[in-house]
Structure formats: C-alpha cells, structure tokens
PDB file of C-alpha atoms in Angstrom:
ATOM      1  CA  MET A   1     105.472 135.319 123.686  1.00  0.00           C
ATOM      2  CA  PRO A   2     107.849 132.691 122.316  1.00  0.00           C
ATOM      3  CA  HIS A   3     111.555 133.087 122.941  1.00  0.00           C
ATOM      4  CA  SER A   4     112.875 130.130 120.951  1.00  0.00           C
ATOM      5  CA  PHE A   5     113.318 130.485 117.232  1.00  0.00           C
ATOM      6  CA  GLY A   6     114.590 127.069 116.195  1.00  0.00           C
ATOM      7  CA  TYR A   7     113.926 125.200 112.968  1.00  0.00           C
ATOM      8  CA  ARG A   8     110.914 123.386 114.488  1.00  0.00           C
ATOM      9  CA  ALA A   9     109.757 126.121 116.859  1.00  0.00           C
ATOM     10  CA  ARG A  10     105.974 126.281 117.433  1.00  0.00           C
ATOM     11  CA  THR A  11     105.221 123.005 115.623  1.00  0.00           C
ATOM     12  CA  ARG A  12     103.802 121.103 118.602  1.00  0.00           C
ATOM     13  CA  HIS A  13     100.440 120.419 116.963  1.00  0.00           C
ATOM     14  CA  MET A  14     101.508 120.823 113.336  1.00  0.00           C
ATOM     15  CA  PHE A  15     103.890 117.864 113.243  1.00  0.00           C
ATOM     16  CA  LYS A  16     102.020 115.477 115.528  1.00  0.00           C
ATOM     17  CA  ARG A  17     100.757 112.190 114.120  1.00  0.00           C
ATOM     18  CA  GLY A  18      97.048 111.584 113.635  1.00  0.00           C
ATOM     19  CA  PHE A  19      94.754 109.646 115.948  1.00  0.00           C
ATOM     20  CA  LYS A  20      95.715 105.920 115.947  1.00  0.00           C
ATOM     21  CA  ASP A  21      98.421 106.749 113.409  1.00  0.00           C
ATOM     22  CA  HIS A  22     101.533 106.479 115.580  1.00  0.00           C
ATOM     23  CA  GLY A  23     104.522 104.241 115.093  1.00  0.00           C
ATOM     24  CA  PRO A  24     106.707 103.531 112.069  1.00  0.00           C
ATOM     25  CA  VAL A  25     105.833 104.611 108.537  1.00  0.00           C
ATOM     26  CA  LYS A  26     103.698 102.110 106.595  1.00  0.00           C
ATOM     27  CA  LEU A  27     105.463 100.275 103.770  1.00  0.00           C
ATOM     28  CA  SER A  28     102.755 101.286 101.274  1.00  0.00           C
ATOM     29  CA  THR A  29     104.140 104.831 101.537  1.00  0.00           C
ATOM     30  CA  TYR A  30     107.310 103.702  99.771  1.00  0.00           C
ATOM     31  CA  LEU A  31     105.464 101.872  96.969  1.00  0.00           C
ATOM     32  CA  ILE A  32     103.816 104.980  95.515  1.00  0.00           C
ATOM     33  CA  ASN A  33     105.361 106.144  92.232  1.00  0.00           C
ATOM     34  CA  TYR A  34     106.031 109.843  91.679  1.00  0.00           C
ATOM     35  CA  CYS A  35     106.751 111.265  88.233  1.00  0.00           C
ATOM     36  CA  VAL A  36     107.997 114.657  87.123  1.00  0.00           C
ATOM     37  CA  GLY A  37     104.999 116.968  86.762  1.00  0.00           C
ATOM     38  CA  ASP A  38     102.857 115.307  89.442  1.00  0.00           C
ATOM     39  CA  ILE A  39     100.992 117.634  91.805  1.00  0.00           C
ATOM     40  CA  VAL A  40     101.704 116.699  95.427  1.00  0.00           C
ATOM     41  CA  ASP A  41     100.651 117.888  98.875  1.00  0.00           C
ATOM     42  CA  ILE A  42     103.381 118.395 101.467  1.00  0.00           C
ATOM     43  CA  LYS A  43     102.525 117.037 104.907  1.00  0.00           C
ATOM     44  CA  ALA A  44     105.387 116.393 107.314  1.00  0.00           C
ATOM     45  CA  ASN A  45     105.470 112.964 108.949  1.00  0.00           C
ATOM     46  CA  ALA A  46     107.037 113.204 112.406  1.00  0.00           C
ATOM     47  CA  ALA A  47     108.080 109.547 112.404  1.00  0.00           C
ATOM     48  CA  GLN A  48     110.771 110.302 109.808  1.00  0.00           C
ATOM     49  CA  GLN A  49     112.981 113.273 110.645  1.00  0.00           C
ATOM     50  CA  LYS A  50     115.218 112.936 107.589  1.00  0.00           C
ATOM     51  CA  GLY A  51     114.155 114.893 104.540  1.00  0.00           C
ATOM     52  CA  MET A  52     111.525 116.782 106.537  1.00  0.00           C
ATOM     53  CA  PRO A  53     110.176 120.070 105.150  1.00  0.00           C
ATOM     54  CA  HIS A  54     110.389 123.363 106.993  1.00  0.00           C
ATOM     55  CA  LYS A  55     107.207 124.271 108.849  1.00  0.00           C
ATOM     56  CA  TYR A  56     106.386 126.890 106.193  1.00  0.00           C
ATOM     57  CA  TYR A  57     105.884 124.211 103.533  1.00  0.00           C
ATOM     58  CA  HIS A  58     103.638 121.992 105.683  1.00  0.00           C
ATOM     59  CA  GLY A  59     100.220 121.912 103.992  1.00  0.00           C
ATOM     60  CA  ARG A  60     101.427 123.456 100.723  1.00  0.00           C
ATOM     61  CA  THR A  61     100.921 122.043  97.251  1.00  0.00           C
ATOM     62  CA  GLY A  62     103.691 121.841  94.685  1.00  0.00           C
ATOM     63  CA  ILE A  63     104.841 120.194  91.460  1.00  0.00           C
ATOM     64  CA  VAL A  64     107.459 117.437  91.311  1.00  0.00           C
ATOM     65  CA  TYR A  65     110.502 118.464  89.249  1.00  0.00           C
ATOM     66  CA  ASN A  66     113.037 115.807  90.278  1.00  0.00           C
ATOM     67  CA  VAL A  67     112.813 112.187  91.441  1.00  0.00           C
ATOM     68  CA  THR A  68     115.574 110.303  93.293  1.00  0.00           C
ATOM     69  CA  PRO A  69     115.482 106.830  94.914  1.00  0.00           C
ATOM     70  CA  HIS A  70     114.363 108.063  98.349  1.00  0.00           C
ATOM     71  CA  ALA A  71     113.217 111.641  97.754  1.00  0.00           C
ATOM     72  CA  VAL A  72     111.625 114.033  95.292  1.00  0.00           C
ATOM     73  CA  GLY A  73     112.207 117.674  94.436  1.00  0.00           C
ATOM     74  CA  VAL A  74     109.110 119.858  94.646  1.00  0.00           C
ATOM     75  CA  ILE A  75     108.536 123.372  93.312  1.00  0.00           C
ATOM     76  CA  VAL A  76     106.475 125.538  95.681  1.00  0.00           C
ATOM     77  CA  TYR A  77     105.597 129.192  95.125  1.00  0.00           C
ATOM     78  CA  LYS A  78     106.188 131.422  98.148  1.00  0.00           C
ATOM     79  CA  VAL A  79     104.910 134.958  98.623  1.00  0.00           C
ATOM     80  CA  VAL A  80     107.802 137.263  99.497  1.00  0.00           C
ATOM     81  CA  GLY A  81     106.899 140.915  99.668  1.00  0.00           C
ATOM     82  CA  ASN A  82     104.958 141.768  96.513  1.00  0.00           C
ATOM     83  CA  ARG A  83     106.028 138.803  94.373  1.00  0.00           C
ATOM     84  CA  TYR A  84     106.030 135.017  94.117  1.00  0.00           C
ATOM     85  CA  ILE A  85     109.349 133.215  94.410  1.00  0.00           C
ATOM     86  CA  GLU A  86     109.760 129.685  93.071  1.00  0.00           C
ATOM     87  CA  LYS A  87     111.216 127.602  95.903  1.00  0.00           C
ATOM     88  CA  ARG A  88     112.680 124.158  95.199  1.00  0.00           C
ATOM     89  CA  VAL A  89     112.549 121.860  98.211  1.00  0.00           C
ATOM     90  CA  ASN A  90     113.858 118.299  98.412  1.00  0.00           C
ATOM     91  CA  LEU A  91     111.666 116.012 100.511  1.00  0.00           C
ATOM     92  CA  ARG A  92     111.594 112.342 101.316  1.00  0.00           C
ATOM     93  CA  VAL A  93     108.543 110.454 100.054  1.00  0.00           C
ATOM     94  CA  GLU A  94     107.194 110.020 103.606  1.00  0.00           C
ATOM     95  CA  HIS A  95     106.349 113.724 103.682  1.00  0.00           C
ATOM     96  CA  ILE A  96     104.350 113.996 100.446  1.00  0.00           C
ATOM     97  CA  LYS A  97     101.253 112.466  98.857  1.00  0.00           C
ATOM     98  CA  HIS A  98      99.467 112.853  95.542  1.00  0.00           C
ATOM     99  CA  SER A  99      97.141 115.856  95.568  1.00  0.00           C
ATOM    100  CA  LYS A 100      93.443 115.477  94.804  1.00  0.00           C
ATOM    101  CA  CYS A 101      93.069 119.108  93.720  1.00  0.00           C
ATOM    102  CA  ARG A 102      92.796 118.171  90.016  1.00  0.00           C
ATOM    103  CA  GLN A 103      90.569 115.125  90.476  1.00  0.00           C
ATOM    104  CA  GLU A 104      87.290 117.025  90.133  1.00  0.00           C
ATOM    105  CA  PHE A 105      88.570 118.686  86.950  1.00  0.00           C
ATOM    106  CA  LEU A 106      89.692 115.351  85.449  1.00  0.00           C
ATOM    107  CA  ASP A 107      86.328 113.765  86.298  1.00  0.00           C
ATOM    108  CA  ARG A 108      84.539 116.677  84.621  1.00  0.00           C
ATOM    109  CA  VAL A 109      86.706 116.346  81.502  1.00  0.00           C
ATOM    110  CA  LYS A 110      85.857 112.630  81.256  1.00  0.00           C
ATOM    111  CA  ARG A 111      82.142 113.293  81.853  1.00  0.00           C
ATOM    112  CA  ASN A 112      82.110 116.062  79.212  1.00  0.00           C
ATOM    113  CA  HIS A 113      83.870 113.827  76.680  1.00  0.00           C
ATOM    114  CA  GLU A 114      81.317 111.061  77.172  1.00  0.00           C
ATOM    115  CA  ALA A 115      78.424 113.543  76.833  1.00  0.00           C
ATOM    116  CA  HIS A 116      80.056 114.975  73.697  1.00  0.00           C
ATOM    117  CA  VAL A 117      80.388 111.517  72.113  1.00  0.00           C
ATOM    118  CA  VAL A 118      76.736 110.698  72.849  1.00  0.00           C
ATOM    119  CA  ALA A 119      75.599 114.077  71.495  1.00  0.00           C
ATOM    120  CA  LYS A 120      77.662 113.534  68.327  1.00  0.00           C
ATOM    121  CA  GLN A 121      76.028 110.151  67.733  1.00  0.00           C
ATOM    122  CA  THR A 122      72.477 111.434  68.276  1.00  0.00           C
ATOM    123  CA  GLY A 123      73.144 114.641  66.313  1.00  0.00           C
ATOM    124  CA  GLU A 124      71.974 117.090  68.978  1.00  0.00           C
ATOM    125  CA  ARG A 125      73.715 120.014  70.616  1.00  0.00           C
ATOM    126  CA  VAL A 126      74.591 119.818  74.305  1.00  0.00           C
ATOM    127  CA  SER A 127      75.987 122.500  76.580  1.00  0.00           C
ATOM    128  CA  LEU A 128      79.018 121.247  78.521  1.00  0.00           C
ATOM    129  CA  LYS A 129      79.500 124.432  80.543  1.00  0.00           C
ATOM    130  CA  ARG A 130      79.075 124.460  84.295  1.00  0.00           C
ATOM    131  CA  VAL A 131      75.818 126.106  85.422  1.00  0.00           C
ATOM    132  CA  HIS A 132      75.514 127.726  88.819  1.00  0.00           C
ATOM    133  CA  ALA A 133      72.509 126.999  91.057  1.00  0.00           C
ATOM    134  CA  LEU A 134      69.596 128.881  89.559  1.00  0.00           C
ATOM    135  CA  PRO A 135      66.926 130.663  91.637  1.00  0.00           C
ATOM    136  CA  ARG A 136      63.883 128.614  92.644  1.00  0.00           C
ATOM    137  CA  GLU A 137      60.770 128.733  90.509  1.00  0.00           C
ATOM    138  CA  ALA A 138      57.929 131.064  91.554  1.00  0.00           C
ATOM    139  CA  HIS A 139      55.086 129.384  93.448  1.00  0.00           C
ATOM    140  CA  THR A 140      52.133 130.232  95.696  1.00  0.00           C
ATOM    141  CA  VAL A 141      51.820 128.881  99.203  1.00  0.00           C
ATOM    142  CA  SER A 142      48.382 127.544 100.094  1.00  0.00           C
ATOM    143  CA  VAL A 143      47.030 128.356 103.559  1.00  0.00           C
ATOM    144  CA  ALA A 144      44.167 125.831 103.394  1.00  0.00           C
ATOM    145  CA  GLN A 145      45.962 123.130 105.414  1.00  0.00           C
ATOM    146  CA  ASN A 146      48.801 125.404 106.534  1.00  0.00           C
ATOM    147  CA  ALA A 147      47.656 128.108 108.937  1.00  0.00           C
ATOM    148  CA  PRO A 148      50.058 131.044 109.427  1.00  0.00           C
ATOM    149  CA  GLN A 149      51.916 131.121 112.758  1.00  0.00           C
ATOM    150  CA  THR A 150      53.171 134.115 114.680  1.00  0.00           C
ATOM    151  CA  MET A 151      56.790 133.748 115.832  1.00  0.00           C
ATOM    152  CA  VAL A 152      57.700 135.446 119.132  1.00  0.00           C
ATOM    153  CA  PRO A 153      60.825 135.066 121.278  1.00  0.00           C
ATOM    154  CA  VAL A 154      60.567 132.947 124.409  1.00  0.00           C
ATOM    155  CA  PRO A 155      61.118 135.033 127.581  1.00  0.00           C
ATOM    156  CA  TYR A 156      64.257 134.197 129.532  1.00  0.00           C
ATOM    157  CA  GLU A 157      63.553 132.335 132.782  1.00  0.00           C
ATOM    158  CA  THR A 158      66.051 131.393 135.442  1.00  0.00           C
ATOM    159  CA  THR A 159      65.457 128.186 137.364  1.00  0.00           C
ATOM    160  CA  ILE A 160      67.528 128.179 140.522  1.00  0.00           C
TER     161      ILE A 160
END
C-alpha cells in the first residue's frame, strides 16, 4: 500500500517518455498553433516540468478556452459525485496535442457532401446514413469436394 501522497505520487509509468523519445522537447512542438475552441488531448511530457497537468488530467480530452504565448487554458469535465464539474486547467503547449477524435466525423461530412453534390447533378436519391454490418446472405454448402470432418479434442500427453 502506498504511503506517499504527493502531487506526482504513483506516476512512475504514466509520466515516462516513450521508447527512443527521451531528451529535450522537439522544436516542432512549439510551432503548432492552438485556437480557442480546438479539441486537444492532454498528455504530460516529463521533459518539461513547468505547466504540467495533475495526474488526473493525463489522457483526458478538453476544449481550448484561452491561449497565451507559452500555454493554453483547457476546459475538462470531471466527474465529482453525481455530477460533472467544468475544470479549467492551464497547461504549457508541451503537454497537449490536437485530438483526432473528430477527424472521422469531419471526413464523413466531406464524403457525404461530395456524394450529395454528385447525386444532385445526376438527379437520383442517395442515402447518406451510416449502415451497420448486415447479416450474411443465405447460401448452401456443397459437400461434393468438401467432406465433413469430425472435430475431437486431442488427449493431453506429458513428455518427460
């Protein structure tokens, strides 16, 4: 049982850098633009201790509400008891990255728009709704070249 309850207690594996990802922070990290309303993922970078999130927020997704020269403010919803509380955390840009959670939706919107334009030009109706995987069609299995086999378990044998 742990007996230390510090700010970074029990973060030995959570805050470690990835394989072949040690050393100083890459300069491309600082060249990424963040705007108010962007959806970002919070992932603490152990190479930069300033502006580091609390371990609770590591791996969470939030929305940018404030941008400063070196940091951004992020809104994260936290479950407390039976309700959600809006938490505002200020993080340096080393600890966040743009989230890809909306990318599939944006791709689908673009694909649907293109299909809609084509359907409008040809004058036909097209369904743009997502369709789940349907059951397979009914078919008969031929036993002419496919003889049935009986499946039995192999007896356990010890080789000492």
